[in-house]
PDB file of C-alpha atoms in Angstrom:
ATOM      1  CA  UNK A  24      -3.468 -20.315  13.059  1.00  0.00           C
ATOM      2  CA  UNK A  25      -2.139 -24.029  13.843  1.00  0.00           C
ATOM      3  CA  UNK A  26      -3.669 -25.412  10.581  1.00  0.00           C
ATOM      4  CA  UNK A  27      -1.460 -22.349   8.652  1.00  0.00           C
ATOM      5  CA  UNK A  28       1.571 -22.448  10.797  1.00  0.00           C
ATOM      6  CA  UNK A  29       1.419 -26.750   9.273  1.00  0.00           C
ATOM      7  CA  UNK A  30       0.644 -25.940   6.468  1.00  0.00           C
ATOM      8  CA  UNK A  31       3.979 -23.432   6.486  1.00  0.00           C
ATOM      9  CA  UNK A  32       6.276 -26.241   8.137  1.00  0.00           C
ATOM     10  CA  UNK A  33       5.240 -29.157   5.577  1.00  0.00           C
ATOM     11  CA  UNK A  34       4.604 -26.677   2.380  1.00  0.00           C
ATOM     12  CA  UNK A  35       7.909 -26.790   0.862  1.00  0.00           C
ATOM     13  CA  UNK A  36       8.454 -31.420   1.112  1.00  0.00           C
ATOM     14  CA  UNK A  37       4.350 -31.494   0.274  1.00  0.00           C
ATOM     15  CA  UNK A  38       4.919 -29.541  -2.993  1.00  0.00           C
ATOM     16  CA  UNK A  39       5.126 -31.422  -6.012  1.00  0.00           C
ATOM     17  CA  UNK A  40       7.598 -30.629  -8.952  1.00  0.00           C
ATOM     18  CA  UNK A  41       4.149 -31.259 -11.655  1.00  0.00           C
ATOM     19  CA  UNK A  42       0.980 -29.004 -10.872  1.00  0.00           C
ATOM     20  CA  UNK A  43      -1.680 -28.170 -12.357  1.00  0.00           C
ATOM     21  CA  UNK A  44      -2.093 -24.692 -14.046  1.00  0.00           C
ATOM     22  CA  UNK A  45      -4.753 -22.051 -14.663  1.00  0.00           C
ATOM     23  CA  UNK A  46      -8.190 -23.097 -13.121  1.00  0.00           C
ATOM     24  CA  UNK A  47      -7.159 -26.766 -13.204  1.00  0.00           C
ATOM     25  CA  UNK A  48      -5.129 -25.613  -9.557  1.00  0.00           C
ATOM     26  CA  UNK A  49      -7.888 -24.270  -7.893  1.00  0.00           C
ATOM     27  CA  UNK A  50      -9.707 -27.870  -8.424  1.00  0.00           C
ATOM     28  CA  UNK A  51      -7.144 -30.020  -6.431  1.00  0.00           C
ATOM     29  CA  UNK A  52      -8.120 -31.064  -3.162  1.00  0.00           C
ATOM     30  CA  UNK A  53      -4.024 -32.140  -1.996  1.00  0.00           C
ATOM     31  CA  UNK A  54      -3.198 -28.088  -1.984  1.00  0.00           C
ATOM     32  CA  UNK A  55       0.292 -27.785   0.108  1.00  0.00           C
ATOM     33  CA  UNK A  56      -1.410 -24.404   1.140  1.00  0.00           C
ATOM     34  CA  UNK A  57      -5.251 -23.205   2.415  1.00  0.00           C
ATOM     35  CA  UNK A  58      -6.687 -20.743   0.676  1.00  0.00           C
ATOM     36  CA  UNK A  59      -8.207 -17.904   3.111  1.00  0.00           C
ATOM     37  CA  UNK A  60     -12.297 -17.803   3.298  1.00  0.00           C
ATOM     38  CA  UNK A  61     -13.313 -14.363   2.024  1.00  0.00           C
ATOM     39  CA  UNK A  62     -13.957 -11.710   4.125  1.00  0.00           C
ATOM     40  CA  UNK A  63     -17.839 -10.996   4.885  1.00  0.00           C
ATOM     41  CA  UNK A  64     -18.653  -7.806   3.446  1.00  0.00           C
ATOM     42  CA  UNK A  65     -20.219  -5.941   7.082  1.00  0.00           C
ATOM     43  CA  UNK A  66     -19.207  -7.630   9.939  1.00  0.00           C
ATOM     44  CA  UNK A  67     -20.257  -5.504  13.113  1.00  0.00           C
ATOM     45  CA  UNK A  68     -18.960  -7.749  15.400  1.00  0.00           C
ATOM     46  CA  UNK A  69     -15.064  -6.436  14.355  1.00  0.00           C
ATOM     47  CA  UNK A  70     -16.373  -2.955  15.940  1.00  0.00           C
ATOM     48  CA  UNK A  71     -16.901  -4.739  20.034  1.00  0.00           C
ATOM     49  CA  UNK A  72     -13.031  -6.220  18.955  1.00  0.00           C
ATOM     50  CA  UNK A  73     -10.191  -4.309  20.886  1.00  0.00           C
ATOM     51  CA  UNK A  74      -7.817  -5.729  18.218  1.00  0.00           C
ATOM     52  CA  UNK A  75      -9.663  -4.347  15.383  1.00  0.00           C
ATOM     53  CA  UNK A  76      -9.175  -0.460  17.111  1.00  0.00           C
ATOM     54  CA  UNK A  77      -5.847  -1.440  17.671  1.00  0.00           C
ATOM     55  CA  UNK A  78      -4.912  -2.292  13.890  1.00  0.00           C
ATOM     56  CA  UNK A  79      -6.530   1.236  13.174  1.00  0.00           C
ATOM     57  CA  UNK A  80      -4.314   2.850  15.335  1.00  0.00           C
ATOM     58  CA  UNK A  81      -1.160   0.819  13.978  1.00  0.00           C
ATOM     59  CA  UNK A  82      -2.283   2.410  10.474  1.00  0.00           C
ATOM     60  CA  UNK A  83      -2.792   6.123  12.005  1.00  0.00           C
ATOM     61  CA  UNK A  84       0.905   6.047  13.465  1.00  0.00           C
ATOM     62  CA  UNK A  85       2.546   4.310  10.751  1.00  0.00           C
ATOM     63  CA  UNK A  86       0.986   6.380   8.261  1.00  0.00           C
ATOM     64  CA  UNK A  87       1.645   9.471  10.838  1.00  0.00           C
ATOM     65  CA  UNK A  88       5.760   8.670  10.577  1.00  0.00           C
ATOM     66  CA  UNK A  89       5.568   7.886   6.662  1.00  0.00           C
ATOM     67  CA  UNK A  90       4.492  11.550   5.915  1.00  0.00           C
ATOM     68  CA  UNK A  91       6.799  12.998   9.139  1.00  0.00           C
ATOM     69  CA  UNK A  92      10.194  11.527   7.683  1.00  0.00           C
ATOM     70  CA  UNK A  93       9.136  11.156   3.469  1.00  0.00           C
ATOM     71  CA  UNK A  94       7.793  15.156   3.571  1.00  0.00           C
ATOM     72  CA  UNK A  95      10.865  16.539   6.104  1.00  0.00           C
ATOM     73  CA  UNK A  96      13.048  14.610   3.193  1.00  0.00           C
ATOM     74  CA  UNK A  97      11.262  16.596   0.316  1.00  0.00           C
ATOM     75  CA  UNK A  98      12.010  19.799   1.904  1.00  0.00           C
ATOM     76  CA  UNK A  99      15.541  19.313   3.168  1.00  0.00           C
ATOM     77  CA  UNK A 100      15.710  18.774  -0.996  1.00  0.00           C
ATOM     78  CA  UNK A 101      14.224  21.815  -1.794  1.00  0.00           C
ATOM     79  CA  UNK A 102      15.590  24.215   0.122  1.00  0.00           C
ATOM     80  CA  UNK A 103      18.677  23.285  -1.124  1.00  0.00           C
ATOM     81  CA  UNK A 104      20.165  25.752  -4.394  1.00  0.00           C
ATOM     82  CA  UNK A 105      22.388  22.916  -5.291  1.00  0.00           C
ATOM     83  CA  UNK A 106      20.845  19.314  -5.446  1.00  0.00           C
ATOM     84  CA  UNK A 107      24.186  18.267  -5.401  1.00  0.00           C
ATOM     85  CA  UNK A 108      24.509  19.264  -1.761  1.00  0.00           C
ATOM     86  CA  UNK A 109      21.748  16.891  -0.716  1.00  0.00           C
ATOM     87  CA  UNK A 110      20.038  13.590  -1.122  1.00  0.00           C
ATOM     88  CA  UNK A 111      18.441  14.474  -4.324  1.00  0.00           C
ATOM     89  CA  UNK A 112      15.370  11.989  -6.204  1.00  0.00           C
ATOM     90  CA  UNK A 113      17.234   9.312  -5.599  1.00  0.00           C
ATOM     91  CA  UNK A 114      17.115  10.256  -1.772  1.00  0.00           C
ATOM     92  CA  UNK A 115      13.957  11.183  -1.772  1.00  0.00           C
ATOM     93  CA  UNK A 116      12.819   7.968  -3.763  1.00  0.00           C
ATOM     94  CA  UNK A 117      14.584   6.217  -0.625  1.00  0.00           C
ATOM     95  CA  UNK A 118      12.825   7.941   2.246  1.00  0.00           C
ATOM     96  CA  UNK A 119       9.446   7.026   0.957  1.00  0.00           C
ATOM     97  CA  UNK A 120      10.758   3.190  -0.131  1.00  0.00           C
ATOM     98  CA  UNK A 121      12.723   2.751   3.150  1.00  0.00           C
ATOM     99  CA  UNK A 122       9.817   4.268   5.579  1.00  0.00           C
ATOM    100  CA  UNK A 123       7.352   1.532   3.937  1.00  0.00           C
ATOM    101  CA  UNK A 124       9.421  -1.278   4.232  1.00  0.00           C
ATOM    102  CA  UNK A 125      10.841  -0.655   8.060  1.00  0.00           C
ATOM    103  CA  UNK A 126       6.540   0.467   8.780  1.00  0.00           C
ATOM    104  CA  UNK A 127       4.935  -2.537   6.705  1.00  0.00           C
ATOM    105  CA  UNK A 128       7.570  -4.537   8.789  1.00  0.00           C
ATOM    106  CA  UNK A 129       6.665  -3.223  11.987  1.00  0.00           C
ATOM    107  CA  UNK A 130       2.822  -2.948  11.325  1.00  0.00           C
ATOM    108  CA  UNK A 131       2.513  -6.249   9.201  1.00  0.00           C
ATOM    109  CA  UNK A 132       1.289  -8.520  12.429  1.00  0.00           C
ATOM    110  CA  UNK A 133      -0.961  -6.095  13.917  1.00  0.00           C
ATOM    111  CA  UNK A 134      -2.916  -4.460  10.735  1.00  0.00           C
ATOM    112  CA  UNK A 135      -1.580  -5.744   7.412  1.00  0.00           C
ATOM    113  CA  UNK A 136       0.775  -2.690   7.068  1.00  0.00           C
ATOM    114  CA  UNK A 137      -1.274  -0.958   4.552  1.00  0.00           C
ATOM    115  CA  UNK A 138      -0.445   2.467   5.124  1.00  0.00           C
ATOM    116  CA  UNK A 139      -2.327   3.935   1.974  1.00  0.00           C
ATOM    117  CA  UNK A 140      -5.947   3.515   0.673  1.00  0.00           C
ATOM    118  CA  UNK A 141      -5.175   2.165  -2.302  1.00  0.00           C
ATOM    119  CA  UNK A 142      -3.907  -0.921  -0.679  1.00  0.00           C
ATOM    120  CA  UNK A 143      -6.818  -1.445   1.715  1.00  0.00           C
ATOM    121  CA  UNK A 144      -9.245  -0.824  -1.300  1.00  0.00           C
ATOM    122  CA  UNK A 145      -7.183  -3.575  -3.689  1.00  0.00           C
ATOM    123  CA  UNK A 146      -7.148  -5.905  -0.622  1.00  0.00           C
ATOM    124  CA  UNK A 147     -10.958  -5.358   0.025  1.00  0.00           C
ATOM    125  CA  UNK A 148     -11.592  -5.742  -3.924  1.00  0.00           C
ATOM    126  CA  UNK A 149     -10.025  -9.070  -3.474  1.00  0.00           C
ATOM    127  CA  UNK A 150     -12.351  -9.937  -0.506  1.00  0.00           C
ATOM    128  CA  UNK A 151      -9.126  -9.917   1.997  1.00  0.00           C
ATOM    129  CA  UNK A 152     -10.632  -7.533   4.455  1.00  0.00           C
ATOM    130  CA  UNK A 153     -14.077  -6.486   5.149  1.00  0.00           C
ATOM    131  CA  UNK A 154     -15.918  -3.002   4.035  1.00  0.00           C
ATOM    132  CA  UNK A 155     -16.232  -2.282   7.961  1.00  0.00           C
ATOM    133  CA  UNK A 156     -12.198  -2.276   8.610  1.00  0.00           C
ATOM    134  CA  UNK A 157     -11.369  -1.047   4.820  1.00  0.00           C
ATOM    135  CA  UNK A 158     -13.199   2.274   5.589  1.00  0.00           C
ATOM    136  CA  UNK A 159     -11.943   2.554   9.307  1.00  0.00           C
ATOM    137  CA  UNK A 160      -8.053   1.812   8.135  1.00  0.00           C
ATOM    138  CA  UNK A 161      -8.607   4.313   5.174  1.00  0.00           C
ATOM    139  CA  UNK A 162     -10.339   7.074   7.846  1.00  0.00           C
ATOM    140  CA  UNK A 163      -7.176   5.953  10.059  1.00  0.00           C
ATOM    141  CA  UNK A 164      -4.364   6.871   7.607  1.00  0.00           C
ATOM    142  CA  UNK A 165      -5.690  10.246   6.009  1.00  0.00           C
ATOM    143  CA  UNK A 166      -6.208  11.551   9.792  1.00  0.00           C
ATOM    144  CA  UNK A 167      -2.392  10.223  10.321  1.00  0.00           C
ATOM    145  CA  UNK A 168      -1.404  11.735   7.120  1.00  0.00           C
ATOM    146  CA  UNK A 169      -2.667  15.029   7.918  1.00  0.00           C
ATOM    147  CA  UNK A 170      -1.257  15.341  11.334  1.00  0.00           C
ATOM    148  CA  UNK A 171       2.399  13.976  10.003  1.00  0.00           C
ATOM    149  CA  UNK A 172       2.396  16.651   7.194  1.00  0.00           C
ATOM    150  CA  UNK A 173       1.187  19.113  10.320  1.00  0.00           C
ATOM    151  CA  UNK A 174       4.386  18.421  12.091  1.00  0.00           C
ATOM    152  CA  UNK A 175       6.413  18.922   9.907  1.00  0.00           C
ATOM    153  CA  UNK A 176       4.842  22.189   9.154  1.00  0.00           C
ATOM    154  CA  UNK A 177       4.868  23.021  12.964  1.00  0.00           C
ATOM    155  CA  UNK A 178       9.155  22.567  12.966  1.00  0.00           C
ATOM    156  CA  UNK A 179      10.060  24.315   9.605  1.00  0.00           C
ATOM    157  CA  UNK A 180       6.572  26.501   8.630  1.00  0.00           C
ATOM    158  CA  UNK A 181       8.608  29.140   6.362  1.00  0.00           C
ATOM    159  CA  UNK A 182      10.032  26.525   4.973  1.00  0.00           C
ATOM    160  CA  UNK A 183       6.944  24.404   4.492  1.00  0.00           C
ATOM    161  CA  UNK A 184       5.081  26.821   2.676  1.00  0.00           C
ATOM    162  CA  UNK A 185       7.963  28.225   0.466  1.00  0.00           C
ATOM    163  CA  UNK A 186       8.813  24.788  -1.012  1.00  0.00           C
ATOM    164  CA  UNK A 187       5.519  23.758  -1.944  1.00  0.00           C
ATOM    165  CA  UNK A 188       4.442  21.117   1.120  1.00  0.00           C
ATOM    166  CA  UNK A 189       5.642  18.306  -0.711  1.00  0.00           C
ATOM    167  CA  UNK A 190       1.977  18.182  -2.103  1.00  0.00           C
ATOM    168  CA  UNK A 191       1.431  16.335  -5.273  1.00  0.00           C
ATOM    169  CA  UNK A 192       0.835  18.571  -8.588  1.00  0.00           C
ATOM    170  CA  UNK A 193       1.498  17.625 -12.520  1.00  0.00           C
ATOM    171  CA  UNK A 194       4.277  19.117 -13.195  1.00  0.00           C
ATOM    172  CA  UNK A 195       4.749  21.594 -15.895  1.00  0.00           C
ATOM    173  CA  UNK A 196       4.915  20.106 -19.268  1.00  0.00           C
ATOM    174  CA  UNK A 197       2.693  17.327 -18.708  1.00  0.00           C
ATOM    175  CA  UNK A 198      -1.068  17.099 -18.946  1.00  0.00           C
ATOM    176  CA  UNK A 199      -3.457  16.000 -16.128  1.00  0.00           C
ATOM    177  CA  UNK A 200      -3.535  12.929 -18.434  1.00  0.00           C
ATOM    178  CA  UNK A 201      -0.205  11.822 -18.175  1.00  0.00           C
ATOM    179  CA  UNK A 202      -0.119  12.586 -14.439  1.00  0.00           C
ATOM    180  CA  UNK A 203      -3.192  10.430 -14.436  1.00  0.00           C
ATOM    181  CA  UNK A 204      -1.395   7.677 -16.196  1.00  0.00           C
ATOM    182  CA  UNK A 205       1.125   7.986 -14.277  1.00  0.00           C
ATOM    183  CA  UNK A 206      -0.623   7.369 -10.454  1.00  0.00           C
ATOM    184  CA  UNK A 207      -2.658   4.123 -12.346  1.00  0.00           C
ATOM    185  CA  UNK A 208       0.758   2.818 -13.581  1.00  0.00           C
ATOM    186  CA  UNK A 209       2.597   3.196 -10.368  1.00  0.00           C
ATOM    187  CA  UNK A 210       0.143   2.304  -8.270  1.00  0.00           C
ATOM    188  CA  UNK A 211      -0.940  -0.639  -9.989  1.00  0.00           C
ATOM    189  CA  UNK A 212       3.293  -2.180  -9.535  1.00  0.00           C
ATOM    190  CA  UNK A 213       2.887  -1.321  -5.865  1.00  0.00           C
ATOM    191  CA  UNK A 214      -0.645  -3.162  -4.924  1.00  0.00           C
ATOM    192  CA  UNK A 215       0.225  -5.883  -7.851  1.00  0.00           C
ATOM    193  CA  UNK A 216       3.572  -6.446  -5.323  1.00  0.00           C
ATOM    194  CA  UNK A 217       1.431  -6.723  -2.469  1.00  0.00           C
ATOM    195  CA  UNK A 218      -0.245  -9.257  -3.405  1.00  0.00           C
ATOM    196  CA  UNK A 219       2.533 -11.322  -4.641  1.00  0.00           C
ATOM    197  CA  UNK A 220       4.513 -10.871  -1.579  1.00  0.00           C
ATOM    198  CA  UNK A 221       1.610 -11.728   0.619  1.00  0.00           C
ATOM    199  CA  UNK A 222       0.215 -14.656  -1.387  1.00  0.00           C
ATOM    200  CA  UNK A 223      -1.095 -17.516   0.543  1.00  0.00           C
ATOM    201  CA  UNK A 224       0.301 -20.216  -2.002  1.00  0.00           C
ATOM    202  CA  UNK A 225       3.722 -18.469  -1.743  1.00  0.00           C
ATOM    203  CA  UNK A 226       3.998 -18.368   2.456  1.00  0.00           C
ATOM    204  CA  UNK A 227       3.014 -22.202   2.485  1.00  0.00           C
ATOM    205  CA  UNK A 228       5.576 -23.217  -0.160  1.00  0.00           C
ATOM    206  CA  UNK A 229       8.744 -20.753   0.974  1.00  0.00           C
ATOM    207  CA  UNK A 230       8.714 -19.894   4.913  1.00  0.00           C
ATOM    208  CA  UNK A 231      10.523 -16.862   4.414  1.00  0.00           C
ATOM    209  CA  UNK A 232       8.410 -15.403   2.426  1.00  0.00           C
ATOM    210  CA  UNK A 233       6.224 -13.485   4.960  1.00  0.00           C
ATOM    211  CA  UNK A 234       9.153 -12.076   6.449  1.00  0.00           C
ATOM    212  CA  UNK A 235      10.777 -10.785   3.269  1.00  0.00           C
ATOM    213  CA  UNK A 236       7.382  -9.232   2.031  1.00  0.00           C
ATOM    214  CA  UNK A 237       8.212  -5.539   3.597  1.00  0.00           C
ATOM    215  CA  UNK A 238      11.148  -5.865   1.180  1.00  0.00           C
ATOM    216  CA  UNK A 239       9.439  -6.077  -2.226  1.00  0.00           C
ATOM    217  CA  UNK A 240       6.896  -3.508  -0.932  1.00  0.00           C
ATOM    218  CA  UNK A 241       9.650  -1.031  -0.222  1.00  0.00           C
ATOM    219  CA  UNK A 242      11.458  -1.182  -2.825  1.00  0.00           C
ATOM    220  CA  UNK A 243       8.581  -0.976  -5.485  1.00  0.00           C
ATOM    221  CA  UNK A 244       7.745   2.110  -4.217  1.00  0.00           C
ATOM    222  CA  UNK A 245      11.589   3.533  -4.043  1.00  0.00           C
ATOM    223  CA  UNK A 246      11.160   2.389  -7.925  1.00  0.00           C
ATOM    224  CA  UNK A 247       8.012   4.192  -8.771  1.00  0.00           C
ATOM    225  CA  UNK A 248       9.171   7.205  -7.271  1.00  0.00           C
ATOM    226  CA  UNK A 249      12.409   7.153  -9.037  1.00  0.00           C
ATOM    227  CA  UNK A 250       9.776   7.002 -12.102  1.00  0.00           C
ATOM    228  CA  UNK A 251       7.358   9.085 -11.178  1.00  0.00           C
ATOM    229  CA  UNK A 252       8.777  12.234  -9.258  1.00  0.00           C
ATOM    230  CA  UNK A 253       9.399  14.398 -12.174  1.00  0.00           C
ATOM    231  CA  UNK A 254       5.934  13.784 -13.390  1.00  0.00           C
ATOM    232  CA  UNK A 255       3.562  13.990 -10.469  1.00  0.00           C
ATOM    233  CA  UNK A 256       5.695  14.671  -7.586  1.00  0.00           C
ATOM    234  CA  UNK A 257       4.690  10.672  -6.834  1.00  0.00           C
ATOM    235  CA  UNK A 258       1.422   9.961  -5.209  1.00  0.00           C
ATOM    236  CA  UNK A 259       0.716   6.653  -5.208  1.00  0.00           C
ATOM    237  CA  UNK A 260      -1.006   6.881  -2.023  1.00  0.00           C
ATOM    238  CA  UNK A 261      -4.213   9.041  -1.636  1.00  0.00           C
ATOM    239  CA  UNK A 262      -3.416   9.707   2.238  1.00  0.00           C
ATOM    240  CA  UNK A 263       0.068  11.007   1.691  1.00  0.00           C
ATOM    241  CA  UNK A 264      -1.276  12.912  -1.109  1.00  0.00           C
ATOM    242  CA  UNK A 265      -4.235  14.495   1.258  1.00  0.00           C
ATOM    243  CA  UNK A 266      -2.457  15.573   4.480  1.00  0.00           C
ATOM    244  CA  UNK A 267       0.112  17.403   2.387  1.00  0.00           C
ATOM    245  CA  UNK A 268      -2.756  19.337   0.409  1.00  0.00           C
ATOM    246  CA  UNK A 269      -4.488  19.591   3.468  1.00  0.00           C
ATOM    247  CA  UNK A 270      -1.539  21.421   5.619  1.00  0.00           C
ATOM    248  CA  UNK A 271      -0.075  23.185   2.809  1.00  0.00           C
ATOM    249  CA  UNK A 272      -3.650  24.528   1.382  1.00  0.00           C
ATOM    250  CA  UNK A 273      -2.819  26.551  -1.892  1.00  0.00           C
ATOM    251  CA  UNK A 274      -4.812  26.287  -4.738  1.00  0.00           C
ATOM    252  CA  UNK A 275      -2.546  24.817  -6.919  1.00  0.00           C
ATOM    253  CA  UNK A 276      -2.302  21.759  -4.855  1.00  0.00           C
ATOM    254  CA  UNK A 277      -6.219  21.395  -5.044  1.00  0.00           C
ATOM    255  CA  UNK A 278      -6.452  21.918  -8.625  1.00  0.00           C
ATOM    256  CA  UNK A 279      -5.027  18.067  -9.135  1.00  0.00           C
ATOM    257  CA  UNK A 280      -5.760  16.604  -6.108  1.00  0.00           C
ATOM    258  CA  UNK A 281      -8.470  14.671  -7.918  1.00  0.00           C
ATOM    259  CA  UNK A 282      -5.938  12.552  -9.895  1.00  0.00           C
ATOM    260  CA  UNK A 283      -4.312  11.196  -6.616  1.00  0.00           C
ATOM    261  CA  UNK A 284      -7.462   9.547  -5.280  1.00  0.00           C
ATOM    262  CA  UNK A 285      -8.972   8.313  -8.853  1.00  0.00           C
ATOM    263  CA  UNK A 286      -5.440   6.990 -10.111  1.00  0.00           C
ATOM    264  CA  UNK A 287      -4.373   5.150  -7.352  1.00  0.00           C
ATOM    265  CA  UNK A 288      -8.034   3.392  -6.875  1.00  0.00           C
ATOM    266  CA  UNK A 289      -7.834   2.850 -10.744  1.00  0.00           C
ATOM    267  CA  UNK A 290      -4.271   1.089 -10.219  1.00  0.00           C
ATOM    268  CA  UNK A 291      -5.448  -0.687  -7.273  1.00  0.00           C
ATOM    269  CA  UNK A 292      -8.160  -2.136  -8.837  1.00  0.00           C
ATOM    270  CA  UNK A 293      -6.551  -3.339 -12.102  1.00  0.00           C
ATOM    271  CA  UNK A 294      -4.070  -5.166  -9.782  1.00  0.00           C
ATOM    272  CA  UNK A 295      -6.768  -6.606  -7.640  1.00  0.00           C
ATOM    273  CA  UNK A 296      -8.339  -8.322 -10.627  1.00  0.00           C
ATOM    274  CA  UNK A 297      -4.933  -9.400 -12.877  1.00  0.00           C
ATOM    275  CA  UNK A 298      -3.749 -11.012  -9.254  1.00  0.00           C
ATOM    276  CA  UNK A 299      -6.865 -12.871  -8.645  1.00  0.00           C
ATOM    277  CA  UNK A 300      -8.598 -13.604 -12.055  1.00  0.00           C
ATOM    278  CA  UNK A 301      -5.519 -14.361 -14.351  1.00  0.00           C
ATOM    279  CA  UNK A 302      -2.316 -15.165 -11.850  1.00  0.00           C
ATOM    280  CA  UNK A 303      -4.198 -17.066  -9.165  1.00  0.00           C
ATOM    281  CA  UNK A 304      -7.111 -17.916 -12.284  1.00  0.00           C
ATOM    282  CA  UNK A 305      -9.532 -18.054  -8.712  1.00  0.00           C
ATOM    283  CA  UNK A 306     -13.017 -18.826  -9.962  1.00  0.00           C
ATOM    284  CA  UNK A 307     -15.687 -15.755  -9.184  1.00  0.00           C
ATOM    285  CA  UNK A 308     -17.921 -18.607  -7.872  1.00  0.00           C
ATOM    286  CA  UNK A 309     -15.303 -18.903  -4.895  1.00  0.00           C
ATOM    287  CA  UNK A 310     -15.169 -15.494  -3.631  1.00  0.00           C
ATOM    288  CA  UNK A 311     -18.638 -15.469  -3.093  1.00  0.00           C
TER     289      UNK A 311
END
């Protein structure tokens, strides 16, 4: 932590005006910034770690209030006969954008602040977390997902069920396809923002950085859903997507629940590789 908190302080007077580009960058040895090691792919000794139980328990409650206040959003919208009585999509594109950035905010020091599987899985794609805590953060927010869509189902149940759970379905006139395209697309902008707001070159050069990130984050996914709501109902996030289908339980919401975990891994892992292979150009041999 010293060696990164100097490499912070001096980043911005180290870095020259003239660098290298491409693959040529990752050959300098006067870097302003240190590039993390990659995470081991098992490593058991995370599991005797108090800290590592405690990050999975950051991502259960933060992923817990995401669903409570995004889902009690969606159905103050629906029960409404007049969307010009309430927030509307663009409210409801501002619950889920706003909860994310004040959670990835709050969460950021002690887990990452991933709050969805398809950022753990781009993140462990990119070797930035090991197999071990990806599958115990992903395990962490469906079970948090589930019980924040439960809530809300426990407060307003008639309600709940009448307006559809705020579970993700293709909506009519579109094909499984474009609600498909759709989850890669979006998801893709949100773990492609990730990693630019969280890049290592990026904190070392501009201090502020890490403590704008939760910014970015938010509001790519108050943009998406802007996008995206009239298509899919926005998923973007297989977690959110599962507790709602799990607590609401119709068939309908099953019949497309496939597209919300393949899309969003899809989109993940596109963003994964353009971040690392062409933006950063990092050589496969390092990540080894």
């Amino acid at each position: 932590m010293e060696g990164k908190e100097e490499d912070v302080r001096l980043g911005a007077n180290k870095f020259s005006e003239r660098q290298p580009i491409g693959t040529a960058a990752q050959g300098t040895d006067d870097k302003d910034y240190k590039e993390p090691p990659p995470a081991p792919l098992f490593e058991p000794g995370e599991l005797k770690s108090w800290s590592f139980y405690r990050a999975g328990i950051a991502e259960f409650v933060a992923t817990f209030l995401f669903l409570y206040i995004s889902i009690l959003t969606v159905m103050g919208v629906s029960k409404s006969t007049s969307k010009c009585a309430t927030v509307g999509i663009q409210g409801i594109a501002w619950s889920f954008g706003g909860m994310i950035f004040a959670l990835v905010y709050c969460t950021a020091g002690i887990s990452g602040g991933h709050i969805n599987p398809a950022v753990t899985f781009g993140l462990f794609l990119a070797r930035k977390l090991s197999l071990t805590r990806a599958v115990f953060y992903i395990i962490m927010q469906c079970l948090g997902a589930i019980c924040g869509a439960g809530v809300v189902k426990g407060f307003q149940q008639g309600l709940y069920m009448g307006n559809g759970g705020g579970a993700n379905v293709v909506a009519p006139g579109y094909t499984k396809g474009d609600g498909l395209g759709a989850e890669i697309v979006g998801t893709f902008i949100l773990v492609y923002t990730v990693f630019s707001a969280t890049d290592a070159k990026r904190n070392a050069r501009d201090s502020h950085v890490p403590i704008l990130a939760p910014l970015p984050i938010g509001f790519a996914v108050f943009l998406v859903h802007l996008a995206t709501i009239p298509i899919t109902g926005t998923g973007i996030n297989p977690a959110r997507s599962l507790g709602a289908a799990v607590i609401y339980n119709q068939h309908h919401a099953w019949a497309d629940h496939w597209i919300f975990w393949v899309g969003p891994f899809i989109g993940a892992a596109l963003a994964a590789i353009y971040h690392q292979v062409i933006i950063r150009a990092i050589p496969f041999k390092s990540r080894s």
